[in-house]
Short mmCIF file of C-alpha atoms in Angstrom, two decimals:
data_model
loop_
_atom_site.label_atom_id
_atom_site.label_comp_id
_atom_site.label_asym_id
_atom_site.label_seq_id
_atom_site.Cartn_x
_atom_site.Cartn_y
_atom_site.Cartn_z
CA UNK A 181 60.03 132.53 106.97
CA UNK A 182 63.16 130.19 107.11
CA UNK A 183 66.14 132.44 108.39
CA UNK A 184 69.30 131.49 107.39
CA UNK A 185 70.25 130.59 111.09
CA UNK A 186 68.20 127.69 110.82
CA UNK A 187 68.72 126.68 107.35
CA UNK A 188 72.63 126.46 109.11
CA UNK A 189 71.40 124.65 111.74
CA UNK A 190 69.53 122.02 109.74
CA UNK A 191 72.57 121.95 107.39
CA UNK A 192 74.59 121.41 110.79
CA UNK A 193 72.47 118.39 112.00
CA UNK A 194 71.95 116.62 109.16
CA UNK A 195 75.68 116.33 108.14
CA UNK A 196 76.19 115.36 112.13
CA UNK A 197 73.40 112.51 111.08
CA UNK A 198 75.16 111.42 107.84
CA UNK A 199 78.33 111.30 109.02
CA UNK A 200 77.35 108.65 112.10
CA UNK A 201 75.10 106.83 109.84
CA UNK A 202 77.79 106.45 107.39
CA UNK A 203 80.50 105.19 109.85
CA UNK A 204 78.73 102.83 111.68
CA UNK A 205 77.49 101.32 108.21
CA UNK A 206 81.37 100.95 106.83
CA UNK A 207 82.09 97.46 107.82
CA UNK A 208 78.73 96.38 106.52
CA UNK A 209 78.85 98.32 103.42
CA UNK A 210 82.51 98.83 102.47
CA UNK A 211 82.64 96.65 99.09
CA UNK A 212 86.50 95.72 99.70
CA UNK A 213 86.94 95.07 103.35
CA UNK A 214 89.48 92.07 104.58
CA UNK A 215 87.33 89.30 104.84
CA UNK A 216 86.13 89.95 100.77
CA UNK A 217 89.57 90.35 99.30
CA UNK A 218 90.11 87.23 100.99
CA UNK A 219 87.25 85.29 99.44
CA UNK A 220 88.52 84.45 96.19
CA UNK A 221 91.45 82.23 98.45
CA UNK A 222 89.36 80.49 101.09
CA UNK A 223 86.74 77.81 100.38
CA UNK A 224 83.61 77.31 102.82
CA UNK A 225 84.38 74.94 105.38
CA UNK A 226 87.81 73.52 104.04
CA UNK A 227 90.86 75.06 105.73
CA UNK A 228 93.36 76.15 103.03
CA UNK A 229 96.92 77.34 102.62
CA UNK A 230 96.62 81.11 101.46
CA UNK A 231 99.42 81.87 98.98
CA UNK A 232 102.00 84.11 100.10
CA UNK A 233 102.41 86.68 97.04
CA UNK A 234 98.51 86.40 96.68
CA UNK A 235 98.08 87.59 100.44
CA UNK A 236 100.07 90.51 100.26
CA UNK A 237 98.88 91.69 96.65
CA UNK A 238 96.01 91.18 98.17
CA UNK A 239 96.00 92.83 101.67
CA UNK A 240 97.32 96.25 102.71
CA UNK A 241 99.97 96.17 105.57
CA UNK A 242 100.07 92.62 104.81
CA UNK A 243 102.71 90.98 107.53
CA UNK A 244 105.40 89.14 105.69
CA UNK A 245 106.77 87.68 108.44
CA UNK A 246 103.58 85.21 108.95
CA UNK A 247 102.41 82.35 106.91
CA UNK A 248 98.26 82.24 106.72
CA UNK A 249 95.69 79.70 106.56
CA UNK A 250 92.15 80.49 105.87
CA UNK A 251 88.46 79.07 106.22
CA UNK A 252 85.34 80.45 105.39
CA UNK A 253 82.82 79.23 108.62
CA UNK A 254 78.70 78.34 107.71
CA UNK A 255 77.14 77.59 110.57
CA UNK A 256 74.33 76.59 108.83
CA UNK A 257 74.15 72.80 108.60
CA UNK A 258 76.13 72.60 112.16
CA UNK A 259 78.92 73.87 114.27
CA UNK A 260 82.20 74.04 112.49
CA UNK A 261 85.44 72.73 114.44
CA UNK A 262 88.52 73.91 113.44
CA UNK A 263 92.05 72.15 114.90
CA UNK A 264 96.10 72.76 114.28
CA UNK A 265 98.64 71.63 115.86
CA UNK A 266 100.96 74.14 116.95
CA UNK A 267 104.66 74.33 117.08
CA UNK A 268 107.54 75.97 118.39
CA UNK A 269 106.60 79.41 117.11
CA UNK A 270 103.70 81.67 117.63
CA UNK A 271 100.56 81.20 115.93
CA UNK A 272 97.12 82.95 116.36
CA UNK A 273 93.53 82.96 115.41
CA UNK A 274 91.30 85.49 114.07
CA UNK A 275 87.70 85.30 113.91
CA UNK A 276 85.78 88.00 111.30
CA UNK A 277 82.22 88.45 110.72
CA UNK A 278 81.12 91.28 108.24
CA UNK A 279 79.80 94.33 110.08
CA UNK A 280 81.87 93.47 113.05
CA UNK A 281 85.54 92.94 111.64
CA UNK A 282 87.84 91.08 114.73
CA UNK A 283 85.46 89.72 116.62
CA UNK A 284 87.48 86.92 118.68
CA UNK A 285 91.10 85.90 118.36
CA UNK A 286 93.15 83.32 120.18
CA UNK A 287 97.05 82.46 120.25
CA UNK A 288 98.99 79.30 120.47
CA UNK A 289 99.10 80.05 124.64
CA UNK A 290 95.66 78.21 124.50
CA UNK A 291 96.76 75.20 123.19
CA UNK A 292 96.37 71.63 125.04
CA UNK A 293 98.92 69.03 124.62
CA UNK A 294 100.31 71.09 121.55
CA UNK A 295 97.02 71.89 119.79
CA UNK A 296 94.10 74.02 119.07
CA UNK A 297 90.76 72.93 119.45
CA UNK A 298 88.33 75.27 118.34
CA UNK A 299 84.29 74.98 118.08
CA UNK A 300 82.30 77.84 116.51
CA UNK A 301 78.83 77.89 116.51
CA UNK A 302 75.30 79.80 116.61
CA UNK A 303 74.49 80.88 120.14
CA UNK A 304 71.20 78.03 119.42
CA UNK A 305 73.92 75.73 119.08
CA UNK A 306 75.58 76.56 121.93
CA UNK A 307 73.07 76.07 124.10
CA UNK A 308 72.63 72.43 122.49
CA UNK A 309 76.11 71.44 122.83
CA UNK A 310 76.34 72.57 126.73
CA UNK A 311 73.19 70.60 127.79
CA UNK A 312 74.89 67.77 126.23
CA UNK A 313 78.05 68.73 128.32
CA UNK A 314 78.28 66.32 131.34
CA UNK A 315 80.22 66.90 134.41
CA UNK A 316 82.84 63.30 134.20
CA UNK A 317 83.97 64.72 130.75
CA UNK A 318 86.23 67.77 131.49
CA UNK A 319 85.55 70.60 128.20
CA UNK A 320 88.84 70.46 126.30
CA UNK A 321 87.86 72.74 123.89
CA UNK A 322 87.39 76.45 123.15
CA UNK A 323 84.51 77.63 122.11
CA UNK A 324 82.97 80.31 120.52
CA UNK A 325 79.93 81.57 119.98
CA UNK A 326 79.09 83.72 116.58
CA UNK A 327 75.96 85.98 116.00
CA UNK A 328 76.27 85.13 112.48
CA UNK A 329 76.17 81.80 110.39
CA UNK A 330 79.01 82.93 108.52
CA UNK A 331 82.17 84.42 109.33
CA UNK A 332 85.91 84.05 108.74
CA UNK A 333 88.76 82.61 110.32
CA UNK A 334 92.29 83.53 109.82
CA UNK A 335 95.15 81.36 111.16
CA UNK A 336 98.32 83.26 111.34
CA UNK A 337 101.98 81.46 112.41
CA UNK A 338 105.14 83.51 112.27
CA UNK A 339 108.11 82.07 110.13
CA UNK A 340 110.94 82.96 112.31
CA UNK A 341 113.59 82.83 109.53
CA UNK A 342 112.64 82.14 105.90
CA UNK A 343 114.23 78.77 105.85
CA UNK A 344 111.47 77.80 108.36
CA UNK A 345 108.59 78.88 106.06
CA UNK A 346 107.91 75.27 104.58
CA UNK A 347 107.97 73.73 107.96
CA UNK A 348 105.31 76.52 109.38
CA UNK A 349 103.46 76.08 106.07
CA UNK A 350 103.31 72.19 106.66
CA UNK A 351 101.95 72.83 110.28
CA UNK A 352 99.09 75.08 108.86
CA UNK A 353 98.65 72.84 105.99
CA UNK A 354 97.30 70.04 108.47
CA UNK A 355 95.00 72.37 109.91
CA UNK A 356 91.12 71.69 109.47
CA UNK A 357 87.93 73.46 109.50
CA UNK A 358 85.13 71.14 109.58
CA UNK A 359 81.09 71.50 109.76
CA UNK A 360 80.36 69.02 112.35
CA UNK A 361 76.23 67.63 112.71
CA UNK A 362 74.44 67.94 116.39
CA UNK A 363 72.25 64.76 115.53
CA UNK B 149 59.24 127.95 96.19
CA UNK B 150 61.95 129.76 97.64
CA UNK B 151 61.53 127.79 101.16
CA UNK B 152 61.55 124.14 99.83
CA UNK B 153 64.14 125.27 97.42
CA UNK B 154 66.66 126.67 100.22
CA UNK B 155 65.43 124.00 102.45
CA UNK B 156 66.53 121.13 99.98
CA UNK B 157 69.68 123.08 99.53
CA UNK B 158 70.41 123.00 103.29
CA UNK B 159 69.67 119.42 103.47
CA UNK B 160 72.04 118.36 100.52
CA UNK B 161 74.52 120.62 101.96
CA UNK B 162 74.41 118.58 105.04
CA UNK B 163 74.40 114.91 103.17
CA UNK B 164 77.21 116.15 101.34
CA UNK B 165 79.40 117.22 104.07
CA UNK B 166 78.22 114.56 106.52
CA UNK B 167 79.87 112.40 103.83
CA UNK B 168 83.07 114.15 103.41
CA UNK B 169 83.70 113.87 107.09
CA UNK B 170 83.09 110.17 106.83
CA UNK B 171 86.02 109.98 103.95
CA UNK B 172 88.10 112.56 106.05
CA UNK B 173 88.10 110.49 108.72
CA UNK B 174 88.81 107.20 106.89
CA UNK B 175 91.67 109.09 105.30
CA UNK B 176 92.94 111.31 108.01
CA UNK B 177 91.71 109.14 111.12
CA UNK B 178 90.95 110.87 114.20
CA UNK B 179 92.61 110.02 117.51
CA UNK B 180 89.83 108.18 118.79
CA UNK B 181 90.81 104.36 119.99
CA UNK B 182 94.53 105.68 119.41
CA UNK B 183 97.34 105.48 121.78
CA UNK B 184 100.65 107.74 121.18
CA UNK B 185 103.52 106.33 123.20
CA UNK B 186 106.23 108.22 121.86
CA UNK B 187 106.55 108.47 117.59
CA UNK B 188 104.19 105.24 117.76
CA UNK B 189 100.44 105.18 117.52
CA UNK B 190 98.31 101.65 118.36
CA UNK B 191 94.76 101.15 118.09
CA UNK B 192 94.66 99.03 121.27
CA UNK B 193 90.92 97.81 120.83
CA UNK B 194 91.23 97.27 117.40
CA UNK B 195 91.39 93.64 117.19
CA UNK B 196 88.88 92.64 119.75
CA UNK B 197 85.11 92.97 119.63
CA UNK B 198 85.23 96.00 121.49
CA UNK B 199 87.13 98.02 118.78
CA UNK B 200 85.30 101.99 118.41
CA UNK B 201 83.11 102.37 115.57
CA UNK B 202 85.84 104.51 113.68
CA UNK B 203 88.53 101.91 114.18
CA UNK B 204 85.79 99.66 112.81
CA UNK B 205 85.19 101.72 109.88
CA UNK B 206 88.98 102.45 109.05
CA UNK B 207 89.72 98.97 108.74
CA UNK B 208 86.64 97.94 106.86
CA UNK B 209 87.63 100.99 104.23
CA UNK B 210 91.17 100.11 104.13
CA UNK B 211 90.51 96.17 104.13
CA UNK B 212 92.93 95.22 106.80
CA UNK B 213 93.18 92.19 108.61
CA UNK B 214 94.51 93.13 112.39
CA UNK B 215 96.68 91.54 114.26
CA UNK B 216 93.47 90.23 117.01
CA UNK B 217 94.45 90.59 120.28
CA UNK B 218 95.32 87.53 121.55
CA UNK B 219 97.90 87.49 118.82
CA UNK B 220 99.80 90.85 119.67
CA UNK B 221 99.67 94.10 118.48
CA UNK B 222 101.26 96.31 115.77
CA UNK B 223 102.72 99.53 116.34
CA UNK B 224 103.17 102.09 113.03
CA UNK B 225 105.21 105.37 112.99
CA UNK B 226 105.17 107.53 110.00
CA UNK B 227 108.28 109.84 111.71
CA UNK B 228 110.89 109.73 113.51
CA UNK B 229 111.68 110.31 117.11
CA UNK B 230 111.30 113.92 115.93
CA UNK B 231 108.11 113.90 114.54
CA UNK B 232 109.86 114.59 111.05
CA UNK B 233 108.36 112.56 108.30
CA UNK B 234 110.38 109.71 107.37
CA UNK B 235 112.36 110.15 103.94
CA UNK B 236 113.90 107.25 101.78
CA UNK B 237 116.87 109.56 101.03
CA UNK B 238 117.91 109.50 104.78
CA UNK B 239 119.65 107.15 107.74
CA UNK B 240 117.90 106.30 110.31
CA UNK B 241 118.64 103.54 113.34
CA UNK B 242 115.79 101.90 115.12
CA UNK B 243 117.29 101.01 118.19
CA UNK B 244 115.73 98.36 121.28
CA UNK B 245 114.56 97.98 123.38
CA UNK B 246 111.55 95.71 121.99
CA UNK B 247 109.31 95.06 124.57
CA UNK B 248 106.86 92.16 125.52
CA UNK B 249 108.54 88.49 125.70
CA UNK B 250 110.75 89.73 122.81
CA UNK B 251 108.98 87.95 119.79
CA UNK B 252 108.74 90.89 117.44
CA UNK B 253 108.88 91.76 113.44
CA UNK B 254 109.33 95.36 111.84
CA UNK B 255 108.13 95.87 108.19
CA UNK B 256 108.60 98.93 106.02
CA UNK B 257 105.47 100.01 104.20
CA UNK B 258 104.73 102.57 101.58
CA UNK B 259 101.98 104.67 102.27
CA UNK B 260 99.69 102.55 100.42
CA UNK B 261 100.26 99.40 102.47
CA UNK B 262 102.69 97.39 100.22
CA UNK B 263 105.92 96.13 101.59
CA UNK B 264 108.50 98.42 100.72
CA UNK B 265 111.06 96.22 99.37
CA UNK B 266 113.43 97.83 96.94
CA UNK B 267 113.67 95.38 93.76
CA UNK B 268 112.62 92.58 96.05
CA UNK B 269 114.99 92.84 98.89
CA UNK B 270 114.40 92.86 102.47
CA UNK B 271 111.80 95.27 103.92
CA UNK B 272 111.10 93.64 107.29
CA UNK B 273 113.44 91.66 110.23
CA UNK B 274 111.99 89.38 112.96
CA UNK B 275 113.45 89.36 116.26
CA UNK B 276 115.01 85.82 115.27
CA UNK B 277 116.59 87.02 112.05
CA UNK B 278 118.51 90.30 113.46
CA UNK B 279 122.22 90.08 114.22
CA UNK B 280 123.07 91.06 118.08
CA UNK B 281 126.07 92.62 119.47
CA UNK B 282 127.23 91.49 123.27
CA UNK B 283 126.17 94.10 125.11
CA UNK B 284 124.63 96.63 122.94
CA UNK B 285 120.81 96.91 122.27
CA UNK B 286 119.35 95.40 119.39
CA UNK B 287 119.22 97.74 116.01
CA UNK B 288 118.27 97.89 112.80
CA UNK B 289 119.70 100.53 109.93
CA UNK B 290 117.40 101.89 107.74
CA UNK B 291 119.15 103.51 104.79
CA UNK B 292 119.12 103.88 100.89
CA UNK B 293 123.11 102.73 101.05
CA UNK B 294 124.67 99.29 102.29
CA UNK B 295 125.35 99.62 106.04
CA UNK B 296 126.80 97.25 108.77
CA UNK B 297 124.56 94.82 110.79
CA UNK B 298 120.96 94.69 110.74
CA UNK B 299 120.16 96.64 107.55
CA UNK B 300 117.12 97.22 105.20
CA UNK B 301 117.17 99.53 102.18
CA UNK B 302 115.68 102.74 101.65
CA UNK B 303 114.16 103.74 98.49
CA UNK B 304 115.14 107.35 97.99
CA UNK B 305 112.22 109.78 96.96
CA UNK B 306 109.53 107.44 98.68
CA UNK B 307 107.61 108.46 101.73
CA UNK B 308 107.04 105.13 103.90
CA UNK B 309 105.74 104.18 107.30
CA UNK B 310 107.23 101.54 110.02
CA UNK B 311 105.19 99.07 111.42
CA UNK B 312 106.38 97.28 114.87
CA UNK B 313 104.66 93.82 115.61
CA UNK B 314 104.93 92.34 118.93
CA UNK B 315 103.86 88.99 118.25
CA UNK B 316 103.89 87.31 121.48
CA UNK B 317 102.38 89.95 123.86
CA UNK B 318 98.74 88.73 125.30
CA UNK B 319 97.79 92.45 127.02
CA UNK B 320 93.76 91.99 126.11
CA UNK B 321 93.66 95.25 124.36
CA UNK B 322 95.15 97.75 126.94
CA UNK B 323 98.30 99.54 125.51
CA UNK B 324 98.31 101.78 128.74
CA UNK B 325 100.71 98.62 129.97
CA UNK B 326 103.76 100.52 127.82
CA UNK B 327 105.95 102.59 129.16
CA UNK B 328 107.53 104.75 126.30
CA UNK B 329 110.84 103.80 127.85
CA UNK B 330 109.80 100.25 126.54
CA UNK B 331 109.67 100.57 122.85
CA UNK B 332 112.30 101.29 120.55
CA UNK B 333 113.27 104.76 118.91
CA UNK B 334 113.76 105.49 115.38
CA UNK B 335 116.36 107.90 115.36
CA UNK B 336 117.33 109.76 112.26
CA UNK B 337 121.19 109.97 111.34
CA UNK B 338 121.83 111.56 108.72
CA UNK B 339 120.21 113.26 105.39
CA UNK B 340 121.69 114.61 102.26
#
């Protein structure tokens, strides 16, 4: 005989189950997270301009004080580098992979000689590109190492006033995201 | 019969309540990776790699992008500095100070997440855009009527949230570096 104590209890522990299971499988599962509502703007390897209006019909809580570049990172034919020069305002760097939202961000504070120099790649590429590293030949650049082959980055400068806007757009305009061969 | 029947009813019982405290939470969020420092609330963690799975889950329901963590953080009130719920009909002054190196934006938001610009005005200042007085802290009037200085419009009748970005702060995810003392207050005026 099943008492209702432990038809409660079962009741109790399942819903204890479900409800972990179904938060930890959100970001893999959630059909309209930030890095989709972003794909129809950003092209795979190619750094583009992301409209303005289209980013914030687009994205809730959508800053309007930033202008935004985008590139969609495959790993899979090599690591991807991306560069931008930076300016006199602040600019940052997201990194997204699905399942694991932010997973790496940088600012304009790690900039050499006025620009960003960014390598992503697979951890197996990683390991590739440090044997390769040699000790006369200082590392200028950042890397970072992604789990998955593909991922997003988000490139983020504040427009101080709107006048500045074109200027800041120009800046993230010259940006590139590029898949880059280890032969 | 009875057994497998109560059983299975036990079990769906579970599913279906397991689920509604998943969409509880994405809708009501618990505290969990949440810092209050006065009427704000941060997620400190939430744009590094070491974000809780709820913060995780929140933004991958709501489709956010966060601000990542090298790039500053965001701070969002829904009251004032009385905990009342902020009302479009009503005055309110956020007054400084701003903290971190002082590179800062607030937006308005409705509760949905659009900018809440009234017929396309302004719904946000940056830090280089406000108007300072000598001597006085730096403000911004939020109010449905014209006002004096730094002002954005109000849209009576809509509930809305405020959203503080401190754009050049690099604190690697640990909001316990604020002092309350440090952020500004939204204080509310006056209300019909």
């Amino acid at each position: 005989m099943i008492g209702p104590a432990v038809l409660a209890l079962l009741a109790l522990i399942v819903a204890g189950i479900v409800h972990l299971a179904s938060i930890l499988a959100m970001p893999y599962l959630a059909p309209r997270d930030g890095m989709t509502r972003l794909a129809g703007l950003v092209s795979e390897n190619r750094m583009s301009l992301l409209p303005d209006d289209e980013v914030r019909r687009l994205l809730p809580f959508a800053d309007p004080s930033v202008a935004m570049a985008g590139c969609a990172y495959a790993l899979d034919r090599g690591p991807v580098r991306v560069r931008l020069r930076t300016g006199s305002a602040p600019v940052g760097l997201v990194f997204l992979r699905k399942g694991a939202g932010v997973f790496h961000s940088l600012s304009d504070k790690a900039a050499v000689q006025g620009g960003l120099d960014v390598v992503l790649a697979t951890p197996a590429q990683m390991a590739i590109i440090r044997d390769r590293d040699t000790d006369d030949d200082p590392v200028q650049e950042i890397r970072i190492s992604s789990s998955d082959e593909r991922g997003l980055v988000v490139v983020r400068a504040l427009v101080p006033v709107p006048s500045m806007r074109a200027e800041v757009e120009r800046l993230l305009s010259a940006a590139s995201c590029d898949t880059e061969s280890l032969d | 019969m009875l057994k497998v029947l109560a059983t299975l009813a036990a079990l769906a019982v579970g599913i279906l309540a397991g689920l509604g405290l998943t969409a509880l939470s994405i809708d009501r969020p618990p505290g969990f990776g949440a810092v209050t420092l006065g009427s704000w609330q941060v997620r400190p963690k939430i744009g590094t790699a070491d974000a809780d799975p709820y913060t995780r889950a929140l933004m991958a329901a709501n489709g956010e992008i966060p601000m990542g963590a090298a790039e500053g953080l965001a701070l969002t009130t829904q009251t004032d500095s009385t905990g009342k719920a902020l009302d479009g009909r009503c005055r309110y002054r956020l007054r400084g100070p701003f903290p971190g190196a002082g590179i800062w934006s607030v937006t308005l938001y409705w509760n949905n997440g659009t900018i809440a610009s009234r017929n396309g005005q302004r719904a946000s200042f940056t830090s280089f855009e406000i108007v300072r007085r000598e001597g006085k802290a730096e403000e911004i009037v939020l109010a449905p009527g014209p006002q004096p200085g730094n002002w954005i419009p109000l849209t009576p009748g809509e509930a809305f949230s405020v959203v503080l970005r401190l754009h050049d702060l690099q604190i690697g995810g640990q909001a316990g570096v604020f002092d309350t003392a440090s952020l500004p207050t939204l204080v509310r005026e006056d209300c019909p």
